[in-house]
Every structure is written in C-alpha cells, then in structure tokens.
XYZ file of C-alpha atoms in Angstrom:
779
model
C -0.018 0.064 0.062
C 1.400 3.486 -0.865
C 2.512 5.965 1.641
C 0.027 8.697 0.565
C -2.877 6.354 0.894
C -1.707 5.456 4.557
C -1.378 9.052 5.513
C -4.892 9.737 4.243
C -6.406 7.505 6.780
C -8.341 9.431 9.461
C -9.581 8.987 13.000
C -12.745 7.170 11.963
C -10.670 4.461 10.340
C -8.407 4.115 13.280
C -11.496 4.094 15.583
C -12.995 1.046 13.804
C -9.664 -0.689 13.642
C -9.037 0.015 17.287
C -12.411 -1.298 18.344
C -11.555 -4.675 16.836
C -8.119 -4.697 18.297
C -9.706 -3.819 21.735
C -12.144 -6.715 21.572
C -9.186 -9.137 20.990
C -6.946 -7.810 23.699
C -9.629 -6.522 26.314
C -8.634 -9.158 28.982
C -5.072 -8.158 29.154
C -5.779 -4.549 28.895
C -8.485 -4.728 31.630
C -6.121 -6.446 33.944
C -3.468 -3.791 33.451
C -5.843 -1.005 34.024
C -7.372 -2.488 37.164
C -3.857 -3.059 38.668
C -2.816 0.338 37.861
C -5.964 2.055 39.025
C -6.572 0.122 42.409
C -2.822 -0.480 43.188
C -2.001 3.108 42.724
C -4.797 4.273 44.826
C -3.893 1.938 47.625
C -0.286 2.983 47.592
C -1.249 6.694 47.475
C -3.540 6.054 50.564
C -0.771 4.412 52.468
C 1.736 7.082 51.491
C -0.605 9.850 52.524
C -1.207 8.155 55.961
C 2.425 7.646 56.440
C 3.150 11.227 55.357
C 0.441 12.587 57.758
C 2.017 10.642 60.654
C 5.419 11.937 59.838
C 4.009 15.468 59.699
C 2.238 15.034 62.980
C 5.320 13.817 64.626
C 7.351 16.791 63.146
C 4.659 19.192 64.144
C 4.675 17.620 67.683
C 8.529 17.960 67.868
C 8.267 21.597 66.804
C 5.441 22.123 69.181
C 7.533 20.778 72.004
C 10.263 23.224 71.128
C 7.858 26.011 71.079
C 6.282 24.917 74.335
C 9.732 24.916 76.065
C 10.275 28.316 74.505
C 6.858 29.474 75.808
C 7.633 28.264 79.330
C 10.838 30.141 79.229
C 9.155 33.344 77.961
C 6.431 33.170 80.722
C 8.964 32.491 83.350
C 11.020 35.526 82.309
C 7.911 37.707 81.927
C 6.921 36.991 85.613
C 10.343 36.676 87.152
C 10.474 38.750 90.186
C 14.126 39.631 89.731
C 13.414 41.488 86.539
C 11.882 44.437 88.406
C 12.430 48.326 88.331
C 15.598 47.919 90.333
C 17.365 47.130 87.215
C 16.876 50.698 86.167
C 19.377 51.820 88.939
C 21.568 48.804 88.593
C 25.155 49.430 87.613
C 26.032 46.612 85.390
C 29.762 47.308 85.470
C 30.086 47.822 89.358
C 27.703 45.023 90.255
C 29.308 42.351 88.117
C 27.855 39.465 89.874
C 24.280 40.489 89.078
C 25.270 41.142 85.552
C 26.897 37.741 85.252
C 23.874 35.995 86.850
C 21.658 37.520 84.246
C 23.954 36.617 81.361
C 24.222 32.926 82.633
C 20.421 32.754 82.800
C 20.230 33.939 79.155
C 22.946 31.412 78.151
C 21.171 28.635 79.922
C 18.012 29.492 77.891
C 19.841 29.495 74.656
C 21.551 26.146 75.339
C 18.336 24.526 76.503
C 16.323 25.279 73.396
C 17.968 25.109 69.940
C 15.378 27.564 68.587
C 16.817 30.339 70.614
C 19.754 32.170 68.871
C 20.239 34.860 71.605
C 18.571 36.577 74.523
C 18.902 40.385 75.163
C 17.738 42.662 77.946
C 17.169 46.308 77.205
C 16.757 49.077 79.936
C 14.837 51.996 78.429
C 16.138 55.106 80.442
C 19.753 53.991 80.881
C 20.085 52.719 77.260
C 21.885 49.586 78.342
C 21.815 46.240 76.629
C 22.813 42.884 78.019
C 23.110 39.847 75.707
C 24.363 36.335 75.992
C 25.867 36.840 72.589
C 27.761 40.298 72.796
C 27.761 40.759 76.575
C 27.104 44.241 78.008
C 26.986 47.310 75.954
C 25.585 51.038 76.045
C 23.458 51.926 73.051
C 24.628 55.140 71.518
C 22.992 55.182 68.185
C 19.784 57.305 68.067
C 18.304 54.987 65.394
C 18.945 51.874 67.643
C 17.295 53.618 70.607
C 14.213 54.562 68.570
C 13.925 51.024 67.452
C 14.026 49.592 70.854
C 11.759 52.233 72.407
C 9.351 51.543 69.697
C 9.114 47.864 70.887
C 7.843 49.168 74.312
C 4.989 51.061 72.661
C 2.948 47.941 71.795
C -0.093 47.204 74.012
C 0.719 43.497 74.276
C 3.005 42.396 77.125
C 4.451 39.444 75.112
C 4.223 39.501 71.262
C 6.023 38.425 68.009
C 8.198 40.578 65.798
C 8.877 38.884 62.526
C 11.150 41.320 61.022
C 13.534 42.856 63.718
C 17.176 43.650 63.111
C 19.950 43.306 65.849
C 21.583 46.239 67.266
C 24.569 47.430 65.290
C 23.511 45.090 62.299
C 21.399 47.436 60.135
C 21.121 44.808 57.287
C 19.938 41.882 59.598
C 16.416 40.617 59.758
C 15.276 38.217 62.602
C 12.267 36.826 64.178
C 11.968 37.715 67.734
C 9.738 37.521 70.933
C 9.307 40.686 72.858
C 8.662 40.535 76.579
C 7.897 43.969 78.172
C 8.998 44.622 81.734
C 7.522 44.345 84.360
C 5.351 41.466 83.199
C 1.583 41.708 83.633
C 1.380 45.492 82.695
C 0.480 46.945 79.472
C 1.795 50.395 79.883
C 4.777 51.905 81.780
C 7.353 49.397 80.745
C 10.786 50.272 81.755
C 12.516 47.699 79.493
C 12.107 44.500 77.608
C 13.636 41.073 77.003
C 14.194 40.266 73.332
C 14.571 36.641 72.359
C 15.815 36.104 68.787
C 15.034 32.815 67.083
C 17.602 30.627 65.406
C 16.264 30.838 61.760
C 18.608 28.049 60.469
C 17.296 25.521 63.135
C 13.646 26.494 62.475
C 14.183 26.087 58.721
C 15.909 22.728 59.175
C 12.947 21.417 61.254
C 10.475 22.273 58.625
C 12.525 21.190 55.594
C 12.933 17.694 57.052
C 9.279 17.162 56.594
C 9.972 16.322 52.888
C 12.672 14.847 50.547
C 13.383 14.973 46.844
C 11.021 17.161 44.822
C 8.712 18.041 47.708
C 8.403 21.358 49.368
C 7.615 22.399 53.084
C 6.845 25.815 54.544
C 5.789 27.424 57.640
C 3.670 30.776 57.830
C 1.934 32.765 60.407
C -1.713 33.907 60.718
C -0.908 36.993 58.663
C 0.266 34.935 55.743
C 3.992 35.896 56.242
C 6.601 33.253 55.818
C 8.191 32.051 59.016
C 10.817 29.861 57.279
C 13.032 30.516 54.280
C 12.731 28.516 51.039
C 14.623 25.137 50.847
C 17.985 25.884 49.166
C 18.001 22.420 47.554
C 14.787 23.344 45.714
C 15.025 26.960 45.437
C 13.698 27.922 41.965
C 10.740 29.867 40.751
C 8.458 26.906 40.220
C 8.918 25.779 43.789
C 8.416 29.323 45.238
C 5.196 29.552 43.131
C 4.034 26.260 44.481
C 4.645 27.426 47.960
C 2.710 30.618 47.332
C -0.181 28.701 45.763
C -0.428 26.280 48.700
C -0.340 29.017 51.245
C -3.009 31.052 49.432
C -5.261 27.899 49.299
C -4.904 26.883 52.928
C -5.236 30.524 54.168
C -8.367 30.992 51.973
C -10.130 27.852 52.985
C -9.110 28.387 56.578
C -9.550 24.467 57.275
C -8.489 22.606 60.360
C -5.697 20.079 60.133
C -6.125 17.986 57.086
C -4.478 16.523 53.850
C -5.490 16.657 50.219
C -4.235 16.209 46.665
C -3.029 19.298 44.724
C -2.211 19.584 40.978
C 0.723 21.876 40.153
C 2.693 22.152 36.957
C 1.484 18.694 35.606
C 2.558 17.003 38.901
C 0.227 15.677 41.665
C 1.249 16.409 45.307
C 0.006 14.917 48.415
C -0.273 17.857 50.811
C -0.625 17.694 54.556
C -0.777 20.724 57.003
C -1.308 21.310 60.775
C -1.579 24.305 63.066
C 0.511 25.311 65.989
C -0.562 28.121 68.355
C 2.011 29.332 70.827
C 2.688 32.676 72.385
C -0.314 34.500 70.836
C 0.528 33.596 67.264
C -0.828 30.777 64.982
C 1.451 29.020 62.695
C 0.607 26.637 59.864
C 3.004 23.897 58.760
C 2.581 22.607 55.279
C 4.379 19.735 53.416
C 3.803 18.572 49.904
C 5.389 15.493 48.241
C 4.904 14.393 44.671
C 2.842 11.214 44.432
C 5.242 9.970 41.708
C 8.075 9.394 44.199
C 5.804 6.604 45.897
C 3.816 5.283 42.972
C 6.905 4.606 40.783
C 7.000 0.782 41.370
C 3.371 0.251 40.600
C 3.567 2.450 37.570
C 6.490 0.362 36.124
C 4.424 -2.828 36.737
C 1.527 -1.309 35.061
C 3.542 -0.076 32.137
C 4.722 -3.794 31.617
C 1.219 -4.941 31.342
C 0.279 -2.251 29.013
C 3.257 -3.020 26.677
C 1.956 -6.630 26.581
C -1.409 -5.240 25.573
C 0.255 -3.275 22.794
C 1.855 -6.240 21.462
C -1.387 -8.021 21.263
C -3.016 -5.073 19.637
C -0.298 -4.975 17.037
C -0.937 -8.629 16.086
C -4.647 -7.799 15.802
C -3.849 -4.731 13.653
C -1.979 -6.956 11.133
C -5.067 -9.242 10.842
C -7.687 -6.319 10.673
C -5.658 -3.921 8.399
C -6.815 -5.344 5.104
C -10.492 -5.581 5.943
C -10.649 -2.019 7.168
C -9.304 -0.482 4.021
C -12.277 -1.584 1.919
C -14.731 -0.218 4.486
C -13.162 3.198 4.690
C -12.547 3.961 0.906
C -15.919 5.857 0.375
C -15.283 8.171 3.306
C -11.771 9.207 2.289
C -13.118 10.332 -1.068
C -15.619 12.690 0.516
C -13.046 14.034 2.936
C -10.753 14.895 0.015
C -13.406 17.320 -1.398
C -12.451 19.726 1.483
C -9.130 21.351 1.976
C -7.447 20.261 5.145
C -6.723 23.318 7.411
C -3.191 24.199 7.769
C -3.393 24.702 11.514
C -4.867 21.222 11.922
C -7.718 22.717 13.919
C -10.194 19.810 13.227
C -7.549 16.889 13.283
C -8.957 15.710 16.657
C -12.295 14.897 15.238
C -13.480 11.906 13.048
C -13.839 12.300 9.285
C -17.669 12.691 9.517
C -17.365 15.409 12.243
C -14.603 16.967 10.104
C -16.660 17.239 7.017
C -19.639 18.739 8.999
C -17.413 21.208 10.962
C -15.700 22.368 7.756
C -19.060 23.107 6.271
C -20.264 25.012 9.381
C -16.970 26.922 9.536
C -17.204 28.053 5.883
C -20.791 29.238 6.553
C -19.854 31.127 9.762
C -16.879 32.840 8.064
C -19.143 33.973 5.182
C -21.700 35.493 7.657
C -18.877 37.160 9.653
C -17.416 38.771 6.710
C -20.763 39.838 5.408
C -21.706 41.511 8.731
C -18.299 43.292 8.846
C -18.731 44.764 5.434
C -22.288 46.000 6.321
C -21.077 47.553 9.536
C -18.100 49.382 7.830
C -20.103 50.713 4.817
C -21.545 53.740 6.734
C -18.278 54.765 8.078
C -16.558 54.409 4.658
C -19.393 56.291 2.867
C -19.156 59.151 5.474
C -15.402 59.417 4.831
C -15.825 59.261 0.946
C -18.565 62.008 1.010
C -16.455 64.238 3.312
C -13.567 63.933 0.921
C -15.860 64.693 -1.972
C -17.526 67.727 -0.526
C -14.128 69.144 0.540
C -12.811 69.119 -3.145
C -10.480 66.217 -2.483
C -12.069 64.069 -5.363
C -12.306 66.946 -7.993
C -10.617 64.759 -10.602
C -13.424 62.103 -10.386
C -16.090 61.967 -13.081
C -19.741 61.710 -12.272
C -19.708 57.970 -13.449
C -16.891 57.226 -10.915
C -18.636 58.954 -8.065
C -21.912 56.982 -8.880
C -20.183 53.707 -9.015
C -18.193 54.303 -5.807
C -21.316 55.354 -3.861
C -23.138 52.418 -5.217
C -20.458 50.225 -3.776
C -20.944 51.999 -0.485
C -24.683 51.174 -0.526
C -25.900 54.579 -1.929
C -27.479 54.371 -5.332
C -27.789 58.070 -6.327
C -27.594 57.841 -10.052
C -30.307 59.944 -11.733
C -31.293 61.677 -8.388
C -31.415 65.340 -7.697
C -28.996 66.977 -5.200
C -29.387 69.818 -2.694
C -27.343 71.364 0.161
C -28.000 73.546 3.115
C -25.779 75.264 5.610
C -26.617 76.472 9.210
C -24.697 78.918 11.520
C -25.314 78.894 15.309
C -25.305 82.277 17.057
C -25.686 83.455 20.660
C -23.130 81.265 22.485
C -21.360 84.325 24.022
C -24.907 85.567 25.356
C -25.330 82.471 27.513
C -22.717 83.480 30.173
C -19.704 81.797 31.193
C -16.383 81.300 29.360
C -16.717 78.972 26.428
C -13.772 76.897 25.108
C -13.050 75.435 21.663
C -14.164 72.000 23.070
C -17.631 73.580 24.122
C -17.999 74.878 20.415
C -17.193 71.329 19.105
C -19.629 69.702 21.391
C -22.497 72.154 20.584
C -21.881 71.711 16.872
C -21.801 67.915 17.139
C -25.215 68.126 19.009
C -26.592 70.491 16.405
C -25.487 68.044 13.563
C -27.083 65.189 15.312
C -30.446 67.237 15.593
C -30.322 67.912 11.943
C -29.991 64.210 11.146
C -32.768 63.337 13.293
C -35.132 65.851 11.786
C -34.559 64.816 8.167
C -38.005 63.826 6.512
C -38.545 60.305 5.054
C -38.390 61.752 1.482
C -34.719 62.657 2.259
C -33.449 59.320 3.223
C -30.045 59.808 1.741
C -28.448 62.573 3.910
C -24.794 63.312 4.824
C -24.346 65.824 7.646
C -21.034 67.738 7.943
C -19.656 68.857 11.301
C -17.493 71.984 10.443
C -16.087 72.411 14.072
C -16.798 76.106 14.043
C -20.390 76.429 15.253
C -21.747 75.597 11.663
C -23.006 72.436 10.070
C -23.851 71.475 6.516
C -26.086 68.815 4.936
C -25.942 67.059 1.571
C -29.189 65.613 0.264
C -29.858 63.027 -2.633
C -33.579 63.446 -3.426
C -35.917 61.270 -5.529
C -35.974 62.772 -9.040
C -39.772 62.365 -9.224
C -40.195 65.348 -6.805
C -40.179 68.754 -8.487
C -37.742 71.555 -7.502
C -40.647 73.444 -5.724
C -41.527 70.265 -3.793
C -37.918 69.759 -2.715
C -37.668 73.375 -1.717
C -40.812 73.085 0.392
C -39.188 70.000 2.038
C -35.980 72.029 2.752
C -38.029 74.947 4.016
C -39.969 72.694 6.378
C -36.830 70.974 7.635
C -35.153 74.502 8.263
C -38.090 75.668 10.271
C -38.208 72.434 12.359
C -34.312 72.626 12.784
C -34.603 76.344 13.972
C -37.278 75.506 16.532
C -35.301 72.468 17.820
C -32.078 74.437 18.228
C -33.836 77.342 19.956
C -35.598 74.952 22.434
C -32.768 72.357 23.056
C -29.509 74.347 22.677
C -30.896 77.837 23.412
C -29.159 79.288 20.396
C -30.139 81.213 17.270
C -29.796 79.899 13.778
C -29.179 81.253 10.304
C -29.999 78.653 7.579
C -29.046 79.119 3.892
C -30.422 76.595 1.239
C -28.491 76.083 -1.830
C -29.693 75.539 -5.327
C -31.107 72.140 -6.485
C -28.905 70.419 -9.208
C -28.971 67.306 -11.211
C -25.172 67.276 -11.457
C -23.307 65.638 -8.596
C -19.998 67.045 -9.602
C -20.848 70.694 -8.913
C -22.163 70.098 -5.332
C -18.860 70.804 -3.528
C -18.805 74.237 -5.225
C -22.521 74.802 -4.355
C -21.797 73.975 -0.752
C -18.871 76.457 -0.523
C -21.184 79.190 -1.967
C -23.924 78.152 0.424
C -21.579 78.551 3.422
C -20.371 81.932 2.170
C -23.974 83.224 1.881
C -24.246 82.869 5.798
C -22.371 86.184 5.946
C -25.431 87.935 4.361
C -27.563 87.457 7.485
C -29.471 90.256 8.969
C -27.866 91.161 12.345
C -31.068 92.466 13.768
C -33.086 89.186 13.204
C -32.741 86.305 15.795
C -33.428 83.402 13.359
C -33.140 83.556 9.612
C -33.860 81.395 6.576
C -32.128 82.434 3.425
C -32.394 81.032 -0.086
C -29.218 81.055 -2.144
C -31.152 81.721 -5.305
C -32.671 84.842 -3.829
C -29.584 86.362 -2.420
C -28.252 89.243 -4.504
C -25.063 90.984 -3.675
C -26.128 94.413 -4.713
C -25.154 97.851 -3.154
C -27.563 99.235 -0.755
C -28.109 102.781 0.068
C -25.078 104.751 0.990
C -24.201 104.354 4.591
C -21.553 106.680 6.085
C -18.571 104.758 7.607
C -17.944 105.825 11.224
C -14.556 107.474 10.452
C -14.570 109.697 13.527
C -14.907 106.704 15.869
C -12.130 104.901 13.889
C -9.729 107.835 14.573
C -10.697 107.964 18.298
C -10.113 104.141 18.562
C -6.674 104.408 16.807
C -5.799 107.484 19.113
C -6.849 105.602 22.304
C -4.805 102.530 21.147
C -1.762 104.573 20.444
C -1.951 106.244 24.008
C -2.357 102.677 25.618
C -5.836 103.412 26.855
C -7.313 99.994 26.686
C -10.727 100.460 28.452
C -11.489 103.681 26.413
C -10.503 101.824 23.248
C -12.746 98.751 23.929
C -15.655 101.265 24.710
C -15.159 103.083 21.417
C -14.898 99.718 19.598
C -18.363 98.687 21.107
C -19.770 101.935 19.722
C -18.149 101.335 16.359
C -19.644 97.896 16.149
C -23.096 99.321 17.030
C -22.696 101.982 14.318
C -21.898 99.074 11.774
C -24.808 97.021 12.989
C -27.370 99.796 12.758
C -29.922 100.037 10.002
C -30.083 97.012 7.498
C -26.333 95.945 7.807
C -25.514 92.363 7.220
C -22.809 90.218 8.804
C -20.755 90.608 5.740
C -20.792 94.467 5.852
C -19.978 94.358 9.582
C -16.968 92.058 8.827
C -15.826 94.500 6.205
C -15.954 97.344 8.604
C -14.157 95.453 11.432
C -11.542 94.453 8.822
C -10.911 97.985 7.818
C -10.605 98.884 11.610
C -8.138 96.081 12.086
C -6.003 97.557 9.235
C -5.943 100.961 10.793
C -4.866 99.610 14.158
C -2.359 97.436 12.393
C -0.775 100.454 10.733
C -0.690 102.316 14.124
C 1.191 99.344 15.751
C 3.668 99.392 12.857
C 4.315 103.136 13.372
C 5.430 102.273 16.843
C 8.224 99.926 15.449
C 6.756 96.821 17.030
C 7.492 93.419 15.446
C 4.043 92.109 14.603
C 5.274 88.564 14.126
C 6.942 88.418 17.521
C 4.098 90.305 19.306
C 1.350 88.059 17.999
C 3.507 84.797 17.822
C 3.028 84.510 14.019
C -0.780 84.484 14.298
C -2.814 85.522 11.072
C -4.905 88.206 12.513
C -7.262 88.677 9.425
C -7.928 84.893 9.282
C -8.761 84.762 12.951
C -11.148 87.754 12.588
C -12.862 86.257 9.551
C -13.866 83.193 11.591
C -15.678 85.140 14.246
C -19.400 85.678 13.827
C -20.582 86.923 17.234
C -20.426 90.756 18.004
C -19.169 90.131 21.584
C -16.674 87.627 20.366
C -15.215 90.251 17.885
C -15.032 92.922 20.623
C -13.234 90.579 23.037
C -10.901 89.435 20.353
C -9.912 93.071 19.645
C -9.376 93.650 23.340
C -7.580 90.554 24.459
C -5.902 89.277 21.187
C -4.984 92.666 19.396
C -4.976 95.644 21.832
C -3.798 94.271 25.146
C -0.539 92.658 23.937
C 0.288 95.856 22.245
C -0.396 98.028 25.234
C 1.758 95.763 27.326
C 4.615 96.252 24.948
C 3.982 99.927 24.885
C 3.791 100.228 28.624
C 7.232 98.490 28.943
C 8.724 100.937 26.539
C 6.923 103.977 27.852
C 9.084 107.165 28.363
C 10.643 106.998 31.784
C 11.086 110.812 31.733
C 7.272 111.171 31.461
C 6.793 108.961 34.555
C 9.284 111.118 36.489
C 7.432 114.231 35.358
C 4.077 112.855 36.689
C 5.882 111.865 39.959
C 7.056 115.591 40.399
C 3.602 116.795 39.399
C 1.958 114.763 42.206
C 4.203 116.203 44.739
C 3.468 119.805 43.523
C -0.276 119.088 43.607
C -0.072 117.943 47.235
C 1.964 121.091 48.135
C -0.497 123.511 46.303
C -3.624 121.621 47.226
C -5.053 124.546 49.240
C -4.355 127.123 46.403
C -5.629 127.298 42.902
C -4.926 124.090 41.223
C -6.217 123.496 37.653
C -5.364 121.137 34.723
C -4.903 124.057 32.455
C -2.311 125.575 34.824
C -0.199 122.449 34.856
C -0.553 121.814 31.228
C 0.811 125.240 30.363
C 3.595 124.710 32.942
C 4.564 121.294 31.162
C 4.164 122.714 27.611
C 1.404 120.249 26.550
C -2.198 120.626 25.829
C -4.819 119.992 28.709
C -6.310 116.955 26.873
C -2.983 115.311 26.403
C -2.066 115.990 30.037
C -5.451 114.538 31.200
C -4.826 111.294 29.145
C -1.201 110.909 30.200
C -2.220 111.416 33.884
C -4.933 108.786 33.713
C -2.804 106.368 31.869
C 0.093 106.555 34.384
C -1.829 107.143 37.584
C -4.924 105.120 36.869
C -7.343 107.947 37.759
C -8.690 111.145 36.239
C -6.965 114.505 37.146
C -10.226 115.879 38.731
C -11.113 112.723 40.703
C -7.592 112.682 42.065
C -7.827 116.446 43.302
C -11.192 115.589 44.814
C -9.855 112.598 46.626
C -6.920 114.622 48.090
C -9.258 117.380 49.278
C -11.710 114.923 50.985
C -8.827 113.335 52.854
C -7.666 116.916 53.953
C -11.282 117.600 54.999
C -11.424 114.379 57.041
C -8.262 115.489 58.758
C -9.593 118.837 59.671
C -12.830 117.210 61.058
C -10.888 114.933 63.392
C -8.089 117.172 64.632
C -9.675 120.655 64.570
C -12.879 122.477 65.506
C -13.087 124.319 62.270
C -16.562 125.048 60.892
C -17.788 123.393 57.637
C -17.879 126.873 55.932
C -14.359 127.637 56.793
C -13.177 124.213 55.569
C -15.055 124.633 52.262
C -13.470 128.170 51.798
C -10.161 126.656 52.665
C -10.480 123.736 50.057
C -11.765 126.102 47.313
C -15.386 124.756 47.511
C -18.721 126.038 48.338
C -19.997 124.522 51.600
C -22.955 122.692 49.948
C -20.804 121.286 47.216
C -18.211 119.995 49.725
C -20.923 118.325 51.773
C -22.354 116.601 48.707
C -18.845 115.393 47.531
C -18.055 114.279 51.209
C -21.226 112.233 51.504
C -20.805 110.598 48.056
C -17.359 109.469 49.040
C -17.861 108.501 52.655
C -21.506 107.678 52.788
C -22.147 110.106 55.730
C -21.991 113.976 56.083
C -19.040 115.798 57.602
C -20.836 116.593 60.790
C -21.792 112.789 61.277
C -18.161 111.976 60.452
C -16.883 114.349 63.198
C -19.347 113.080 65.800
C -18.647 109.413 64.990
C -14.947 109.992 65.632
C -15.485 112.040 68.891
C -17.613 109.219 70.216
C -14.897 106.734 69.377
C -12.231 108.867 71.192
C -14.432 109.277 74.224
C -15.173 105.380 74.363
C -11.411 104.883 74.142
C -10.708 107.142 77.230
C-alpha cells in the first residue's frame, strides 16, 4: 500500500480498527488498568497516611520546642528579679548581678535550639545585656528609637517577624518581645528580646519532605516564618509554596491532607496548626505522588506493553478488511481542503466534514456583517472628501459607481445642500472653550440628522467644527424643485425650533440651489456657506435662499470714520478701556440700519487695518508680538459681535499695550511723580489742569490722558480725593466749621458736603461726631 494512501487514513478508520483490536486484547488491557487504578490508589492512601503521621510527629517535635520556649518566656515575664531595680543597677560595678543575668540567658539559649540569643534592654539607661555580645551601651539614636518603639505595643508578650539586631542594620530576625515588668500593658521600663535561630527552624520544617517536595511555615498573617529550601530554590517551587499558602489560608480549614495539581504534577499535601505565644503558625508539606507510586507504575507499564503487542498482532489481521470499508469516506473528505493549523484533526472524518461546512458558513456570515457595519463609516469618509474638493478629478460616473459600492445608489437623483450657522453662545454667560464649540456643533449636527424627513432618506451631515453644520441631500428625481424646496424649508423651520428649544441658540440657515449634477455640489456647498455672511444682524433666526440672495449695493451708509480715529488714538496712547468702549460703539454703528454680517466684517477688517498701521508706526515686530498669528484669518472666523469685541481687546490691543507700557518714556513717569508732589503742596491754593498743562508745555487733553494712563485715575477725581482726605483730617483734629473748611479747600459748603457724602456715605458733621464718640469711648 502506498504511503500517501496510508497518510490519508483518518480518526474514523483508526477508531474502527481500534475497536476490533480492543475486543481481541480486552482481558489483558483490563487487568493492567485494574492493577494500575486500584494498586496506585492503595499505595497513595498508604503514603498519605504515612506522610500525615510523619508530619504530625514533626509538628509535635516543633510544638515541644515552642512549648519549651513558651515556658521560658512566661518565666522571664513574671520573674520577680526583673523588676524596676534594674533601672538603677550599675552593670559594670555590680558584676555578679550582670553575670547572673547573662548566665540565665545562656542557659535558655543552650536548653532550646530554637533560641539564637537573649537580650535585655533598659529604656532610660540605654543599656543592653546579651548572652551573645555581653554588656554594651546603646549610642545610636536609630537603635534607641527602634528599641523604644518595641515598648509602645499594647501586648506584654508579642512576636516581631522582622527585627534587626543592634549594630546590624542589614539583619532581619524573628523575635519574641517581653515587656518588663510582666503583667502590665503600659509603663514598661525595659524588655527582653529573644531572637530565634532561623537556621534551626528552617531545618525542622525542611526535614518534613525529601526529593522534589516542598515544605513551609507561615503565620496567621500569611507571612513566611521559614526561608525556602535551598535544595529546591527555584521559581516553580516558590510559586508552588505561594499557591499552597493561599489555598490553605483562604479555605481556613483545620488540620487535614489533600491532593493538589501543580505544573502537571500531583502532590500529596498535609498541613497542621501550631498556636503558641499568641501567634498561630501553619506547617505545610507537599510530596509528589510519583515518588511513591513509581513501582506500581512500572508494573502497570509492563502490562500495557503486553497489551500493545497483542493489539499490534490484531492490527496486522484487521488492516486489510478496514481499507475496503473506509474507501468511500476518504473520497468525500478529500473534497475539503485540510486546514493548515490542523484545527479539526482531533475529530473523526464525518465530524470533520460537518465542521468544515459550518466553519465556511460562519466565516461567510462574519465577513458579510463586517462589510455591512463598515459601509456607513466608509461612505461618510468618502462624502467628506468629495464635498471638500479632494475628489475633484473624479467623473460623475466614477462617483456614482463608488457610492453604489457604499450602498448609496444616487444615479439619476437630484441633489441639494444647506448650511446652518449657530449664534448666541457668548450671550449664554460663562467662558466657552473650543471644546464647548465642538460639542455644541456635534449636538446640532445630530439634531439635523434626526429631523430629516422620510423623502430625504439619503443625507450626509457635515460637522465643520466652527459652530456651523452642512447637509448634502440626494432626493428622488420624481419630486419637482418646488416640492424639494418645500421639504428643505420645512426641515429648516423644524431645525430652527429644535435648536432654539434644546440648545438655546439662534440659527441662520441658507438653502442652496437644487442640481442634477453631482460634480458641482462641492462648489454649491462652498457658495452656500459663504452666503451665511449675508444674514441680517437684527433678526434672531433667519432662513435664506441662495437663489434669492443678490450682492447689490444698498443705499449709501456713512462709515464711522470719527470713531475709527478715536479708537486708533486711544490705542496709540495705551488706553485699553477707552479703546474697547469706542470699539463697542463702532460695532453698534456698523450693525445699525440694515447691515449684514458681511458688511460688519468688512468694517471690522478696515478697523483692524488702521490699528495694524498704528502698531507698525510704533516700530513693533508684529510677528513676535502675536506669535505668528494670522490676524485677518482669525477675525474672519468670528461671527458673534461680543466675540469680535473681546478678540480686539484681548488678542489685538492688550498685547500691544503691554509692549507699549514697557517701552513708555521714563522721563514722562518722573514728570508725573514731580507733578503729584506739586499738587499735594499746592492743594489749598488754585490748582487746575490748564495751569499744569501750560507749565509742562502740553495741551490739557494730552495731560489728562497721560495723567490717567500713568496714575490710573482722572485729574479731577484725584484732586477731589486729596481734598476729601484733607477735610477728614480737619474734622478729626480741629474744631473748624464746615464753611471755613469749604473756603479753605476752594469749594462751596453745599458742594463740599455733597462730595463728602458721596465719598464716605455720611455727612462731615456725622463723620466728626462718630470719631469724637470713638475717642471718648477709648478714654
């Protein structure tokens, strides 16, 4: 028989052949399985019992050592010789007492191999006695803090699982702390510290297992009390120890034993509990079952090999008969391509054929669903590129074919566009960010999509990210242009009402012309968006028709040239508030009558140019001042009047004034300082703006503006404030009458009283009485 023919045999063939062989060899195979099953189970049970007995003996041994340790600890805790007289004991002079203590500590260490060393610490004297290092005085502040911290615990006797020895900063030991005197929770004057011998404790626990087994000891907090066995110290063994610890801690079971699978190996696990000195320890040992069951496994394998030989003989006898029975199935199987990953190799031929058919059907359904789900996103992307002129080189036929592939059959249909601009966001209060604009525009585009009528089932809404949205419609050609226009008008009115009610904003909508040519729609959309500039600024919501908009000159409207000059003059003098106030008036002039947004923008562009020239005349680097910003482009994208005014103030004027203030003439500032001193000296005489302007060789208007710019207050207001302060001084410190004060301050009495009450909220007489009452109360 040829090799390819043999390789083509599948699981069904081998199943049938195996069934015949199994019938012939079933007695031997059954005997081997029974021996392996029951023999192994019996040996495992005996091993577990032996293992548990060994663990109990080891736990008992460890328990005895801990019991001995516990007796020693209790005896120390309540030993009458360890009283407060130790605080006054001179360990150097009273050598016999010191030697007696050290001998008792050495006896404890020698009597119990779990004890590494015993130390006595006296708090106030800072003395330490140890059977290991003798007597010493602790001088390190860090060591004193460590030992004093041990006395702050509430327990009289407790464990510390991570305590370093004195003068050994890198050491880490387990220790028992006994506060002195015993039986008291507070006021301890010292402590006995018993360090455990970690190596002895580890040896006791590691003797519980041999070979590949693991053993561990941990406390009630899940902390390891013993270190890993150095013979089996690898990552797998450490992971096994951690898994056993978590299982036993989670189940919180009493002493028991169980089987545990780890890394493909079955372990016999036994554990027990030890409770001494207020702590609960858990001892765990795990031994692989394979170490015990190896003999029975070898015997079972021998029987299995005998069965294999019998099956081989049956194979030779059954081979030829099976080929004839299997031939029809193999021909059907060859109709399907065998998967390269061999996914279905574990099934018989009939299941393989069935699963292959189901798999092809499921893959077809999955691919079909993915294509359907991705079509809307692909269509949105394609239409976005098309309406942004990115596909201008495509013909109408190419566009129709591409949209048809994207489930949009628009060939022969009519096309229309509309654009909507949102207004009034700045009037809602609060500071709006670019992210707020995007979110509002996104909500507006969703509203437009929801309101589209059934007749306009093919709609693409564009989110322009600048408080404006657009829509591209493909409409049934059976509808006339008037019917389509009526649908667009109804949609526009519904959209305006929805935006007014939901977003609390105003809307301007422009409907474009209706066309049969799809290739001209990007241009139509651009023209429709530009037509938004022709909205009437005095109307809340507007609906404009692109076909009815005519860019014709209206009646002559005088440009506010005087306001423009005043704004430029205020900017050149650095008067920000005055300039902003004039800009608001300038905006109101442009918005008066029948002005459109386009006309207002033209006027504001001209004002920007005038301010631009003024800034250049001050030798200011515009690129550095505005960080390369294209000012005209930024202004073009603003549609709200308040936004435009704020842009002029914060983006244009304020940066220039800051630069102008830094470079302002220092001589002028010194001149103003000298003028202020002169005004204070001449306050009670005739002071006037004209007098000082003539003295400084400048016009009164220029002096007034410079005075306000540098001092932040008008000249007249400054004089009034100084005279009011002088009046208050005279009212408190003199008995001068109001008429005399008014004559002294160059005022009429009634005018002085009115100015004083406006400034202080009370009359001069009330001010004098108020201060006299306060002085009387103070005496």
